[in-house]
Amino acid sequence: MRDQANLPMPISNVMWVEKYRPNKLSDLVNQKDVVGSLKQLFKNTSELPHLLFSGSAGVGKTTAALCITKEILGDVWKDYTLELNASDERGINMVRERVKKFSRYAGLDGRIPFKIIILDEADEMTSDAQTALRRIVEDTAKYCRFIFIANNISKIIAPIQSRCAVFKFTTISEQEVISYLKEICKKENVKFDEKGLETINSYAEGDLRHSINMLQATASLGTVNESNVKKTAGLTKTKDAGQVLKLALAGKITEARNKMIELIKVYGMSESDFLKYMNRESYKIKNVKLSEILEIIAKYDYRVIVGANPEIQLSALLAELGKIGK
Ligand SMILES: Nc1ncnc2c1ncn2[C@@H]1O[C@H](COP(=O)(O)OP(=O)(O)OP(=O)(O)O)[C@@H](O)[C@H]1O
Ligand SMILES: [Mg+2]
């Protein structure tokens, strides 16, 4: 277990998963079949169907969707792409409003064939919401192409599936994960041994995002070898959230914030998980102000869910905890 005293790492705010996210389809690791058939479809862009990508976590679905939009729309891709998270609390009405607005704004001016809407985590939508979505897809078909992304394709209703070309992304093989991690180690000047990389792969099970995050977390401890990888993997995240809580209550806001950023940016803990873990840990702290702590956590949990900027909110949370700790 790593504690404050032996934290050797400079906190890196650059996440390697983002730094090394491929920009071109052809740079995707191990999705040869998918990439091959997608390229086939691109031969006649104007007839491109809607797309549905399925597959497990961290294998390149979102990355592929972004590569496609960049390849089709070129430099102006940002202006003509809408990325939505379908599992968003605000549901289908939010999706409908945003799609409507987006399809109205900035007409096609001949520079691009259509606008692209990426709907991530589409399998988290209820089937009612998906049915409503189907109408939206039809109404906007003239100007927009959808890319649906789902972990579990069986949760996507048939009428949507039948309107899409479906691509199944496979998990990344051990060999490919390892050689990809080696490339990153070389670029980042990180020392590693073969066994260390194998250990990462055995934890991550073909999830390249998880592998890269583990690599970055381990590299912050030193050489990427088996023992350091195990240390990283064994870090109990709940406990780390508890540590942030303790630091904040002790008024060490900057330290608490650094630790929190490390958890979120490097270890990939989601903001809401962070709050959940903090909530759990607060029962373990001998502090008479438990009810106040719980209320504060609940307040910021709500703010984050309704869409306020998480980094600002969580920093304010720490500051508020700091006040009651006094
Ligand atoms: N096939 C791949 N080739 C290269 N890098 C990849 C690949 N798959 C994943 N990665 C790396 O992992 C990160 C996450 O990938 P991505 O967001 O595309 O995963 P995903 O399949 O959409 O996962 P999820 O289902 O969790 O959303 C990328 O930023 C990239 O660094
Ligand atoms: Mg994704």
mmCIF file of C-alpha atoms and ligand atoms in Angstrom:
data_model
loop_
_atom_site.group_PDB
_atom_site.id
_atom_site.type_symbol
_atom_site.label_atom_id
_atom_site.label_comp_id
_atom_site.label_asym_id
_atom_site.label_seq_id
_atom_site.Cartn_x
_atom_site.Cartn_y
_atom_site.Cartn_z
ATOM 1 C CA MET A 1 0.000 0.000 0.000
ATOM 2 C CA ARG A 2 1.305 3.333 -1.026
ATOM 3 C CA ASP A 3 0.967 6.140 1.439
ATOM 4 C CA GLN A 4 1.778 9.798 1.335
ATOM 5 C CA ALA A 5 5.278 9.353 2.693
ATOM 6 C CA ASN A 6 6.588 7.190 -0.104
ATOM 7 C CA LEU A 7 4.767 8.708 -3.022
ATOM 8 C CA PRO A 8 7.600 9.089 -5.517
ATOM 9 C CA MET A 9 5.524 10.263 -8.396
ATOM 10 C CA PRO A 10 5.225 13.583 -10.037
ATOM 11 C CA ILE A 11 1.550 13.706 -10.811
ATOM 12 C CA SER A 12 1.189 13.583 -14.502
ATOM 13 C CA ASN A 13 -1.904 15.283 -15.776
ATOM 14 C CA VAL A 14 -1.466 13.821 -19.217
ATOM 15 C CA MET A 15 -3.243 10.531 -19.449
ATOM 16 C CA TRP A 16 -1.461 8.100 -21.675
ATOM 17 C CA VAL A 17 -4.731 6.626 -22.905
ATOM 18 C CA GLU A 18 -5.500 10.013 -24.432
ATOM 19 C CA LYS A 19 -1.967 10.790 -25.499
ATOM 20 C CA TYR A 20 -1.748 7.497 -27.391
ATOM 21 C CA ARG A 21 -5.272 7.345 -28.730
ATOM 22 C CA PRO A 22 -4.911 6.622 -32.464
ATOM 23 C CA ASN A 23 -6.050 9.321 -34.881
ATOM 24 C CA LYS A 24 -6.313 7.081 -37.921
ATOM 25 C CA LEU A 25 -8.287 3.883 -38.363
ATOM 26 C CA SER A 26 -5.227 2.153 -39.717
ATOM 27 C CA ASP A 27 -3.406 2.763 -36.422
ATOM 28 C CA LEU A 28 -5.950 0.783 -34.405
ATOM 29 C CA VAL A 29 -4.454 -2.319 -32.866
ATOM 30 C CA ASN A 30 -5.877 -5.687 -33.753
ATOM 31 C CA GLN A 31 -9.189 -4.671 -35.287
ATOM 32 C CA LYS A 32 -8.159 -5.631 -38.815
ATOM 33 C CA ASP A 33 -11.528 -7.103 -39.836
ATOM 34 C CA VAL A 34 -13.465 -4.115 -38.626
ATOM 35 C CA VAL A 35 -11.061 -1.624 -40.160
ATOM 36 C CA GLY A 36 -11.006 -3.526 -43.463
ATOM 37 C CA SER A 37 -14.775 -3.545 -43.866
ATOM 38 C CA LEU A 38 -15.129 0.044 -42.700
ATOM 39 C CA LYS A 39 -12.669 1.173 -45.349
ATOM 40 C CA GLN A 40 -14.737 -0.742 -47.886
ATOM 41 C CA LEU A 41 -17.814 1.245 -46.830
ATOM 42 C CA PHE A 42 -15.973 4.537 -47.188
ATOM 43 C CA LYS A 43 -15.423 4.023 -50.876
ATOM 44 C CA ASN A 44 -18.716 5.726 -51.451
ATOM 45 C CA THR A 45 -19.056 8.095 -48.540
ATOM 46 C CA SER A 46 -22.403 9.537 -49.504
ATOM 47 C CA GLU A 47 -23.970 6.105 -49.186
ATOM 48 C CA LEU A 48 -22.464 5.343 -45.822
ATOM 49 C CA PRO A 49 -25.070 3.649 -43.593
ATOM 50 C CA HIS A 50 -25.502 4.299 -39.906
ATOM 51 C CA LEU A 51 -22.996 2.283 -37.903
ATOM 52 C CA LEU A 52 -23.278 0.199 -34.761
ATOM 53 C CA PHE A 53 -20.109 -0.776 -32.899
ATOM 54 C CA SER A 54 -20.243 -3.431 -30.238
ATOM 55 C CA GLY A 55 -17.622 -5.107 -28.090
ATOM 56 C CA SER A 56 -16.187 -5.153 -24.593
ATOM 57 C CA ALA A 57 -14.557 -2.222 -22.802
ATOM 58 C CA GLY A 58 -11.350 -0.560 -23.943
ATOM 59 C CA VAL A 59 -10.948 -2.188 -27.336
ATOM 60 C CA GLY A 60 -11.240 0.866 -29.557
ATOM 61 C CA LYS A 61 -14.920 1.501 -30.285
ATOM 62 C CA THR A 62 -15.015 5.164 -29.341
ATOM 63 C CA THR A 63 -11.590 5.652 -30.858
ATOM 64 C CA ALA A 64 -12.751 4.142 -34.152
ATOM 65 C CA ALA A 65 -15.825 6.377 -34.190
ATOM 66 C CA LEU A 66 -13.619 9.445 -33.722
ATOM 67 C CA CYS A 67 -11.171 8.290 -36.408
ATOM 68 C CA ILE A 68 -14.036 7.892 -38.855
ATOM 69 C CA THR A 69 -15.392 11.348 -38.218
ATOM 70 C CA LYS A 70 -11.926 12.822 -38.670
ATOM 71 C CA GLU A 71 -11.353 10.880 -41.865
ATOM 72 C CA ILE A 72 -14.712 11.755 -43.398
ATOM 73 C CA LEU A 73 -15.150 15.328 -42.199
ATOM 74 C CA GLY A 74 -11.509 16.424 -42.263
ATOM 75 C CA ASP A 75 -10.348 19.566 -40.482
ATOM 76 C CA VAL A 76 -13.838 20.769 -39.676
ATOM 77 C CA TRP A 77 -14.843 17.537 -37.953
ATOM 78 C CA LYS A 78 -15.406 19.185 -34.601
ATOM 79 C CA ASP A 79 -17.997 21.554 -36.021
ATOM 80 C CA TYR A 80 -20.043 18.770 -37.518
ATOM 81 C CA THR A 81 -19.824 16.063 -34.895
ATOM 82 C CA LEU A 82 -22.052 15.632 -31.871
ATOM 83 C CA GLU A 83 -20.889 13.226 -29.176
ATOM 84 C CA LEU A 84 -23.563 12.109 -26.762
ATOM 85 C CA ASN A 85 -23.503 9.739 -23.897
ATOM 86 C CA ALA A 86 -26.747 7.866 -24.181
ATOM 87 C CA SER A 87 -26.696 6.608 -20.621
ATOM 88 C CA ASP A 88 -26.795 10.173 -19.408
ATOM 89 C CA GLU A 89 -29.239 10.691 -16.543
ATOM 90 C CA ARG A 90 -31.166 13.255 -18.506
ATOM 91 C CA GLY A 91 -32.452 10.630 -20.900
ATOM 92 C CA ILE A 92 -34.101 10.673 -24.244
ATOM 93 C CA ASN A 93 -35.469 14.202 -24.065
ATOM 94 C CA MET A 94 -32.008 15.591 -23.709
ATOM 95 C CA VAL A 95 -30.852 13.437 -26.630
ATOM 96 C CA ARG A 96 -33.782 14.616 -28.732
ATOM 97 C CA GLU A 97 -33.218 18.286 -27.972
ATOM 98 C CA ARG A 98 -29.518 18.156 -28.645
ATOM 99 C CA VAL A 99 -29.890 16.187 -31.862
ATOM 100 C CA LYS A 100 -32.584 18.563 -33.083
ATOM 101 C CA LYS A 101 -30.500 21.619 -32.351
ATOM 102 C CA PHE A 102 -27.429 20.071 -33.861
ATOM 103 C CA SER A 103 -29.105 18.988 -37.090
ATOM 104 C CA ARG A 104 -30.514 22.497 -37.522
ATOM 105 C CA TYR A 105 -27.326 24.398 -36.772
ATOM 106 C CA ALA A 106 -24.911 25.118 -39.619
ATOM 107 C CA GLY A 107 -26.335 23.597 -42.745
ATOM 108 C CA LEU A 108 -24.281 21.413 -45.013
ATOM 109 C CA ASP A 109 -22.300 23.692 -47.237
ATOM 110 C CA GLY A 110 -20.891 21.177 -49.637
ATOM 111 C CA ARG A 111 -17.678 20.813 -47.660
ATOM 112 C CA ILE A 112 -18.960 17.698 -45.924
ATOM 113 C CA PRO A 113 -21.383 14.948 -46.980
ATOM 114 C CA PHE A 114 -23.294 14.828 -43.653
ATOM 115 C CA LYS A 115 -22.980 15.503 -39.959
ATOM 116 C CA ILE A 116 -22.111 12.724 -37.576
ATOM 117 C CA ILE A 117 -23.742 11.922 -34.267
ATOM 118 C CA ILE A 118 -21.893 9.526 -31.972
ATOM 119 C CA LEU A 119 -24.154 7.937 -29.391
ATOM 120 C CA ASP A 120 -21.997 6.195 -26.842
ATOM 121 C CA GLU A 121 -23.360 3.622 -24.394
ATOM 122 C CA ALA A 122 -26.525 3.265 -26.429
ATOM 123 C CA ASP A 123 -27.244 -0.079 -24.756
ATOM 124 C CA GLU A 124 -27.875 1.743 -21.493
ATOM 125 C CA MET A 125 -30.989 3.369 -22.942
ATOM 126 C CA THR A 126 -34.352 1.824 -22.139
ATOM 127 C CA SER A 127 -36.140 0.238 -25.077
ATOM 128 C CA ASP A 128 -38.738 2.999 -24.952
ATOM 129 C CA ALA A 129 -35.994 5.545 -25.315
ATOM 130 C CA GLN A 130 -34.490 3.547 -28.159
ATOM 131 C CA THR A 131 -37.848 3.474 -29.911
ATOM 132 C CA ALA A 132 -38.054 7.251 -29.630
ATOM 133 C CA LEU A 133 -34.506 7.419 -30.892
ATOM 134 C CA ARG A 134 -35.427 5.444 -33.967
ATOM 135 C CA ARG A 135 -37.809 8.234 -34.986
ATOM 136 C CA ILE A 136 -35.086 10.793 -34.487
ATOM 137 C CA VAL A 137 -32.743 8.759 -36.670
ATOM 138 C CA GLU A 138 -35.318 8.635 -39.440
ATOM 139 C CA ASP A 139 -36.185 12.323 -39.223
ATOM 140 C CA THR A 140 -32.589 13.438 -39.497
ATOM 141 C CA ALA A 141 -31.376 10.824 -42.009
ATOM 142 C CA LYS A 142 -30.977 13.384 -44.755
ATOM 143 C CA TYR A 143 -28.261 15.312 -42.956
ATOM 144 C CA CYS A 144 -26.919 13.040 -40.266
ATOM 145 C CA ARG A 145 -25.281 9.687 -39.812
ATOM 146 C CA PHE A 146 -25.359 7.982 -36.455
ATOM 147 C CA ILE A 147 -22.647 5.869 -34.925
ATOM 148 C CA PHE A 148 -24.116 3.843 -32.071
ATOM 149 C CA ILE A 149 -21.758 2.292 -29.567
ATOM 150 C CA ALA A 150 -22.721 -0.528 -27.234
ATOM 151 C CA ASN A 151 -20.997 -3.060 -25.027
ATOM 152 C CA ASN A 152 -23.916 -5.420 -25.225
ATOM 153 C CA ILE A 153 -25.505 -5.555 -28.634
ATOM 154 C CA SER A 154 -28.402 -7.716 -27.468
ATOM 155 C CA LYS A 155 -29.700 -4.705 -25.553
ATOM 156 C CA ILE A 156 -30.118 -2.701 -28.758
ATOM 157 C CA ILE A 157 -33.630 -3.011 -30.173
ATOM 158 C CA ALA A 158 -33.974 -4.794 -33.509
ATOM 159 C CA PRO A 159 -35.296 -1.785 -35.478
ATOM 160 C CA ILE A 160 -32.123 0.124 -34.673
ATOM 161 C CA GLN A 161 -29.854 -2.819 -35.400
ATOM 162 C CA SER A 162 -31.498 -3.336 -38.765
ATOM 163 C CA ARG A 163 -30.838 0.278 -39.745
ATOM 164 C CA CYS A 164 -27.119 -0.034 -39.127
ATOM 165 C CA ALA A 165 -24.080 -1.787 -40.441
ATOM 166 C CA VAL A 166 -22.931 -3.724 -37.369
ATOM 167 C CA PHE A 167 -19.277 -4.137 -36.386
ATOM 168 C CA LYS A 168 -18.081 -6.371 -33.604
ATOM 169 C CA PHE A 169 -14.836 -5.362 -31.955
ATOM 170 C CA THR A 170 -12.742 -8.190 -30.537
ATOM 171 C CA THR A 171 -10.634 -8.082 -27.374
ATOM 172 C CA ILE A 172 -6.969 -7.343 -28.010
ATOM 173 C CA SER A 173 -4.649 -10.366 -27.986
ATOM 174 C CA GLU A 174 -1.900 -10.684 -25.378
ATOM 175 C CA GLN A 175 0.803 -10.312 -27.976
ATOM 176 C CA GLU A 176 -0.673 -7.094 -29.356
ATOM 177 C CA VAL A 177 -1.275 -5.596 -25.920
ATOM 178 C CA ILE A 178 2.315 -6.285 -24.937
ATOM 179 C CA SER A 179 3.848 -4.902 -28.069
ATOM 180 C CA TYR A 180 1.678 -1.782 -27.811
ATOM 181 C CA LEU A 181 2.727 -1.260 -24.187
ATOM 182 C CA LYS A 182 6.367 -1.685 -25.204
ATOM 183 C CA GLU A 183 6.017 1.107 -27.750
ATOM 184 C CA ILE A 184 4.632 3.407 -25.079
ATOM 185 C CA CYS A 185 7.431 2.463 -22.642
ATOM 186 C CA LYS A 186 10.012 3.379 -25.246
ATOM 187 C CA LYS A 187 8.389 6.716 -25.989
ATOM 188 C CA GLU A 188 8.009 7.545 -22.297
ATOM 189 C CA ASN A 189 11.459 6.249 -21.335
ATOM 190 C CA VAL A 190 10.010 3.780 -18.890
ATOM 191 C CA LYS A 191 11.998 0.749 -17.753
ATOM 192 C CA PHE A 192 10.113 -2.519 -17.985
ATOM 193 C CA ASP A 193 10.567 -6.260 -18.164
ATOM 194 C CA GLU A 194 8.595 -8.829 -20.109
ATOM 195 C CA LYS A 195 7.023 -10.372 -17.026
ATOM 196 C CA GLY A 196 5.740 -6.988 -15.870
ATOM 197 C CA LEU A 197 3.907 -6.401 -19.134
ATOM 198 C CA GLU A 198 2.511 -9.944 -19.071
ATOM 199 C CA THR A 199 1.196 -9.317 -15.590
ATOM 200 C CA ILE A 200 -0.557 -6.143 -16.718
ATOM 201 C CA ASN A 201 -2.196 -8.056 -19.522
ATOM 202 C CA SER A 202 -3.373 -10.799 -17.235
ATOM 203 C CA TYR A 203 -5.147 -8.247 -15.049
ATOM 204 C CA ALA A 204 -6.593 -6.250 -17.928
ATOM 205 C CA GLU A 205 -7.838 -9.198 -19.988
ATOM 206 C CA GLY A 206 -7.625 -7.645 -23.425
ATOM 207 C CA ASP A 207 -8.864 -4.222 -22.338
ATOM 208 C CA LEU A 208 -6.264 -1.889 -23.807
ATOM 209 C CA ARG A 209 -7.475 1.165 -21.893
ATOM 210 C CA HIS A 210 -7.111 -0.675 -18.610
ATOM 211 C CA SER A 211 -3.673 -1.950 -19.688
ATOM 212 C CA ILE A 212 -2.408 1.523 -20.560
ATOM 213 C CA ASN A 213 -3.777 2.990 -17.323
ATOM 214 C CA MET A 214 -2.086 0.257 -15.316
ATOM 215 C CA LEU A 215 1.131 0.851 -17.186
ATOM 216 C CA GLN A 216 1.036 4.551 -16.348
ATOM 217 C CA ALA A 217 0.178 3.928 -12.715
ATOM 218 C CA THR A 218 2.948 1.337 -12.378
ATOM 219 C CA ALA A 219 5.494 3.526 -14.134
ATOM 220 C CA SER A 220 4.892 6.137 -11.455
ATOM 221 C CA LEU A 221 6.262 3.613 -8.926
ATOM 222 C CA GLY A 222 9.383 2.906 -10.974
ATOM 223 C CA THR A 223 10.280 -0.031 -13.203
ATOM 224 C CA VAL A 224 7.363 -1.905 -14.705
ATOM 225 C CA ASN A 225 8.046 -5.353 -13.287
ATOM 226 C CA GLU A 226 5.800 -7.985 -11.795
ATOM 227 C CA SER A 227 6.102 -6.768 -8.241
ATOM 228 C CA ASN A 228 5.307 -3.133 -9.043
ATOM 229 C CA VAL A 229 2.388 -4.125 -11.244
ATOM 230 C CA LYS A 230 0.969 -6.179 -8.397
ATOM 231 C CA LYS A 231 1.398 -3.275 -6.034
ATOM 232 C CA THR A 232 -0.499 -1.026 -8.404
ATOM 233 C CA ALA A 233 -3.254 -3.543 -8.929
ATOM 234 C CA GLY A 234 -3.544 -4.149 -5.227
ATOM 235 C CA LEU A 235 -4.108 -0.525 -4.400
ATOM 236 C CA THR A 236 -7.492 -0.588 -2.870
ATOM 237 C CA LYS A 237 -9.195 2.324 -4.443
ATOM 238 C CA THR A 238 -11.771 2.731 -1.714
ATOM 239 C CA LYS A 239 -8.975 3.247 0.749
ATOM 240 C CA ASP A 240 -7.424 5.870 -1.486
ATOM 241 C CA ALA A 241 -10.673 7.785 -1.540
ATOM 242 C CA GLY A 242 -10.658 7.504 2.253
ATOM 243 C CA GLN A 243 -7.200 9.008 2.294
ATOM 244 C CA VAL A 244 -8.411 11.984 0.289
ATOM 245 C CA LEU A 245 -11.210 12.411 2.795
ATOM 246 C CA LYS A 246 -8.806 12.365 5.726
ATOM 247 C CA LEU A 247 -6.460 14.855 4.092
ATOM 248 C CA ALA A 248 -9.356 17.194 3.356
ATOM 249 C CA LEU A 249 -10.691 16.974 6.897
ATOM 250 C CA ALA A 250 -7.222 17.768 8.139
ATOM 251 C CA GLY A 251 -7.308 20.930 6.064
ATOM 252 C CA LYS A 252 -4.638 19.723 3.628
ATOM 253 C CA ILE A 253 -6.666 20.729 0.615
ATOM 254 C CA THR A 254 -3.883 20.867 -1.965
ATOM 255 C CA GLU A 255 -2.593 17.436 -1.022
ATOM 256 C CA ALA A 256 -6.106 16.062 -1.036
ATOM 257 C CA ARG A 257 -6.763 17.552 -4.424
ATOM 258 C CA ASN A 258 -3.560 16.157 -5.928
ATOM 259 C CA LYS A 259 -4.389 12.714 -4.677
ATOM 260 C CA MET A 260 -7.924 13.019 -6.011
ATOM 261 C CA ILE A 261 -6.692 14.082 -9.442
ATOM 262 C CA GLU A 262 -4.297 11.160 -9.469
ATOM 263 C CA LEU A 263 -7.154 8.758 -8.745
ATOM 264 C CA ILE A 264 -9.378 10.195 -11.415
ATOM 265 C CA LYS A 265 -6.911 11.007 -14.170
ATOM 266 C CA VAL A 266 -4.359 8.247 -13.800
ATOM 267 C CA TYR A 267 -6.341 5.390 -12.301
ATOM 268 C CA GLY A 268 -9.443 6.255 -14.263
ATOM 269 C CA MET A 269 -11.789 6.305 -11.275
ATOM 270 C CA SER A 270 -15.027 8.025 -12.287
ATOM 271 C CA GLU A 271 -16.093 11.086 -10.321
ATOM 272 C CA SER A 272 -19.238 9.384 -9.119
ATOM 273 C CA ASP A 273 -17.298 6.291 -7.993
ATOM 274 C CA PHE A 274 -14.950 8.575 -6.151
ATOM 275 C CA LEU A 275 -17.878 10.077 -4.260
ATOM 276 C CA LYS A 276 -19.335 6.630 -3.607
ATOM 277 C CA TYR A 277 -16.059 5.383 -2.137
ATOM 278 C CA MET A 278 -15.710 8.523 -0.097
ATOM 279 C CA ASN A 279 -19.183 8.028 1.267
ATOM 280 C CA ARG A 280 -18.330 4.475 2.326
ATOM 281 C CA GLU A 281 -15.079 5.504 3.909
ATOM 282 C CA SER A 282 -16.648 8.294 5.914
ATOM 283 C CA TYR A 283 -18.272 5.713 8.210
ATOM 284 C CA LYS A 284 -14.848 4.441 9.144
ATOM 285 C CA ILE A 285 -13.523 7.764 10.284
ATOM 286 C CA LYS A 286 -13.982 8.497 13.927
ATOM 287 C CA ASN A 287 -15.501 11.867 13.532
ATOM 288 C CA VAL A 288 -18.445 13.285 15.344
ATOM 289 C CA LYS A 289 -19.418 15.236 12.272
ATOM 290 C CA LEU A 290 -20.451 12.208 10.252
ATOM 291 C CA SER A 291 -23.862 13.575 9.334
ATOM 292 C CA GLU A 292 -22.337 16.784 8.029
ATOM 293 C CA ILE A 293 -19.828 14.854 5.959
ATOM 294 C CA LEU A 294 -22.552 12.714 4.430
ATOM 295 C CA GLU A 295 -24.674 15.717 3.581
ATOM 296 C CA ILE A 296 -21.784 17.456 1.894
ATOM 297 C CA ILE A 297 -20.933 14.391 -0.174
ATOM 298 C CA ALA A 298 -24.582 14.026 -1.207
ATOM 299 C CA LYS A 299 -24.749 17.673 -2.273
ATOM 300 C CA TYR A 300 -21.755 17.393 -4.562
ATOM 301 C CA ASP A 301 -22.847 14.016 -5.886
ATOM 302 C CA TYR A 302 -26.036 15.701 -7.048
ATOM 303 C CA ARG A 303 -24.199 18.616 -8.619
ATOM 304 C CA VAL A 304 -21.911 16.310 -10.553
ATOM 305 C CA ILE A 305 -24.840 14.225 -11.788
ATOM 306 C CA VAL A 306 -26.755 17.225 -13.063
ATOM 307 C CA GLY A 307 -23.749 18.190 -15.083
ATOM 308 C CA ALA A 308 -21.699 20.786 -13.241
ATOM 309 C CA ASN A 309 -17.965 20.746 -13.968
ATOM 310 C CA PRO A 310 -16.699 17.792 -11.884
ATOM 311 C CA GLU A 311 -13.215 19.116 -11.241
ATOM 312 C CA ILE A 312 -14.517 22.414 -9.901
ATOM 313 C CA GLN A 313 -17.213 20.723 -7.849
ATOM 314 C CA LEU A 314 -14.920 18.135 -6.326
ATOM 315 C CA SER A 315 -12.376 20.773 -5.413
ATOM 316 C CA ALA A 316 -15.151 22.742 -3.689
ATOM 317 C CA LEU A 317 -16.157 19.549 -1.906
ATOM 318 C CA LEU A 318 -12.667 19.200 -0.484
ATOM 319 C CA ALA A 319 -12.659 22.831 0.585
ATOM 320 C CA GLU A 320 -15.970 22.407 2.373
ATOM 321 C CA LEU A 321 -14.762 19.268 4.125
ATOM 322 C CA GLY A 322 -11.690 21.220 5.154
ATOM 323 C CA LYS A 323 -13.907 23.794 6.873
ATOM 324 C CA ILE A 324 -15.877 21.310 8.945
ATOM 325 C CA GLY A 325 -12.702 19.481 9.913
ATOM 326 C CA LYS A 326 -11.527 22.537 11.797
HETATM 327 N N1 LIG B 1 -7.660 -1.040 -30.826
HETATM 328 C C1 LIG B 1 -6.961 -0.089 -30.193
HETATM 329 N N2 LIG B 1 -5.844 0.420 -30.739
HETATM 330 C C2 LIG B 1 -5.124 1.365 -30.113
HETATM 331 N N3 LIG B 1 -5.464 1.908 -28.926
HETATM 332 C C3 LIG B 1 -6.576 1.450 -28.336
HETATM 333 C C4 LIG B 1 -7.379 0.435 -28.938
HETATM 334 N N4 LIG B 1 -8.405 0.184 -28.113
HETATM 335 C C5 LIG B 1 -8.257 0.980 -27.059
HETATM 336 N N5 LIG B 1 -7.150 1.749 -27.171
HETATM 337 C C6 LIG B 1 -6.652 2.698 -26.162
HETATM 338 O O1 LIG B 1 -7.577 2.699 -25.093
HETATM 339 C C7 LIG B 1 -8.247 3.945 -24.983
HETATM 340 C C8 LIG B 1 -9.725 3.701 -24.835
HETATM 341 O O2 LIG B 1 -10.253 3.178 -26.024
HETATM 342 P P1 LIG B 1 -11.753 3.453 -26.485
HETATM 343 O O3 LIG B 1 -12.271 4.646 -25.782
HETATM 344 O O4 LIG B 1 -11.801 3.473 -27.940
HETATM 345 O O5 LIG B 1 -12.440 2.146 -25.896
HETATM 346 P P2 LIG B 1 -13.928 1.662 -26.066
HETATM 347 O O6 LIG B 1 -13.906 0.409 -26.861
HETATM 348 O O7 LIG B 1 -14.768 2.772 -26.553
HETATM 349 O O8 LIG B 1 -14.279 1.291 -24.551
HETATM 350 P P3 LIG B 1 -15.627 1.508 -23.690
HETATM 351 O O9 LIG B 1 -16.563 0.408 -24.077
HETATM 352 O O10 LIG B 1 -15.165 1.346 -22.265
HETATM 353 O O11 LIG B 1 -16.136 2.866 -24.001
HETATM 354 C C9 LIG B 1 -7.853 4.733 -26.204
HETATM 355 O O12 LIG B 1 -7.695 6.093 -25.882
HETATM 356 C C10 LIG B 1 -6.558 4.116 -26.652
HETATM 357 O O13 LIG B 1 -5.500 4.727 -25.992
HETATM 358 MG MG MG B 2 -16.092 4.031 -25.523
#
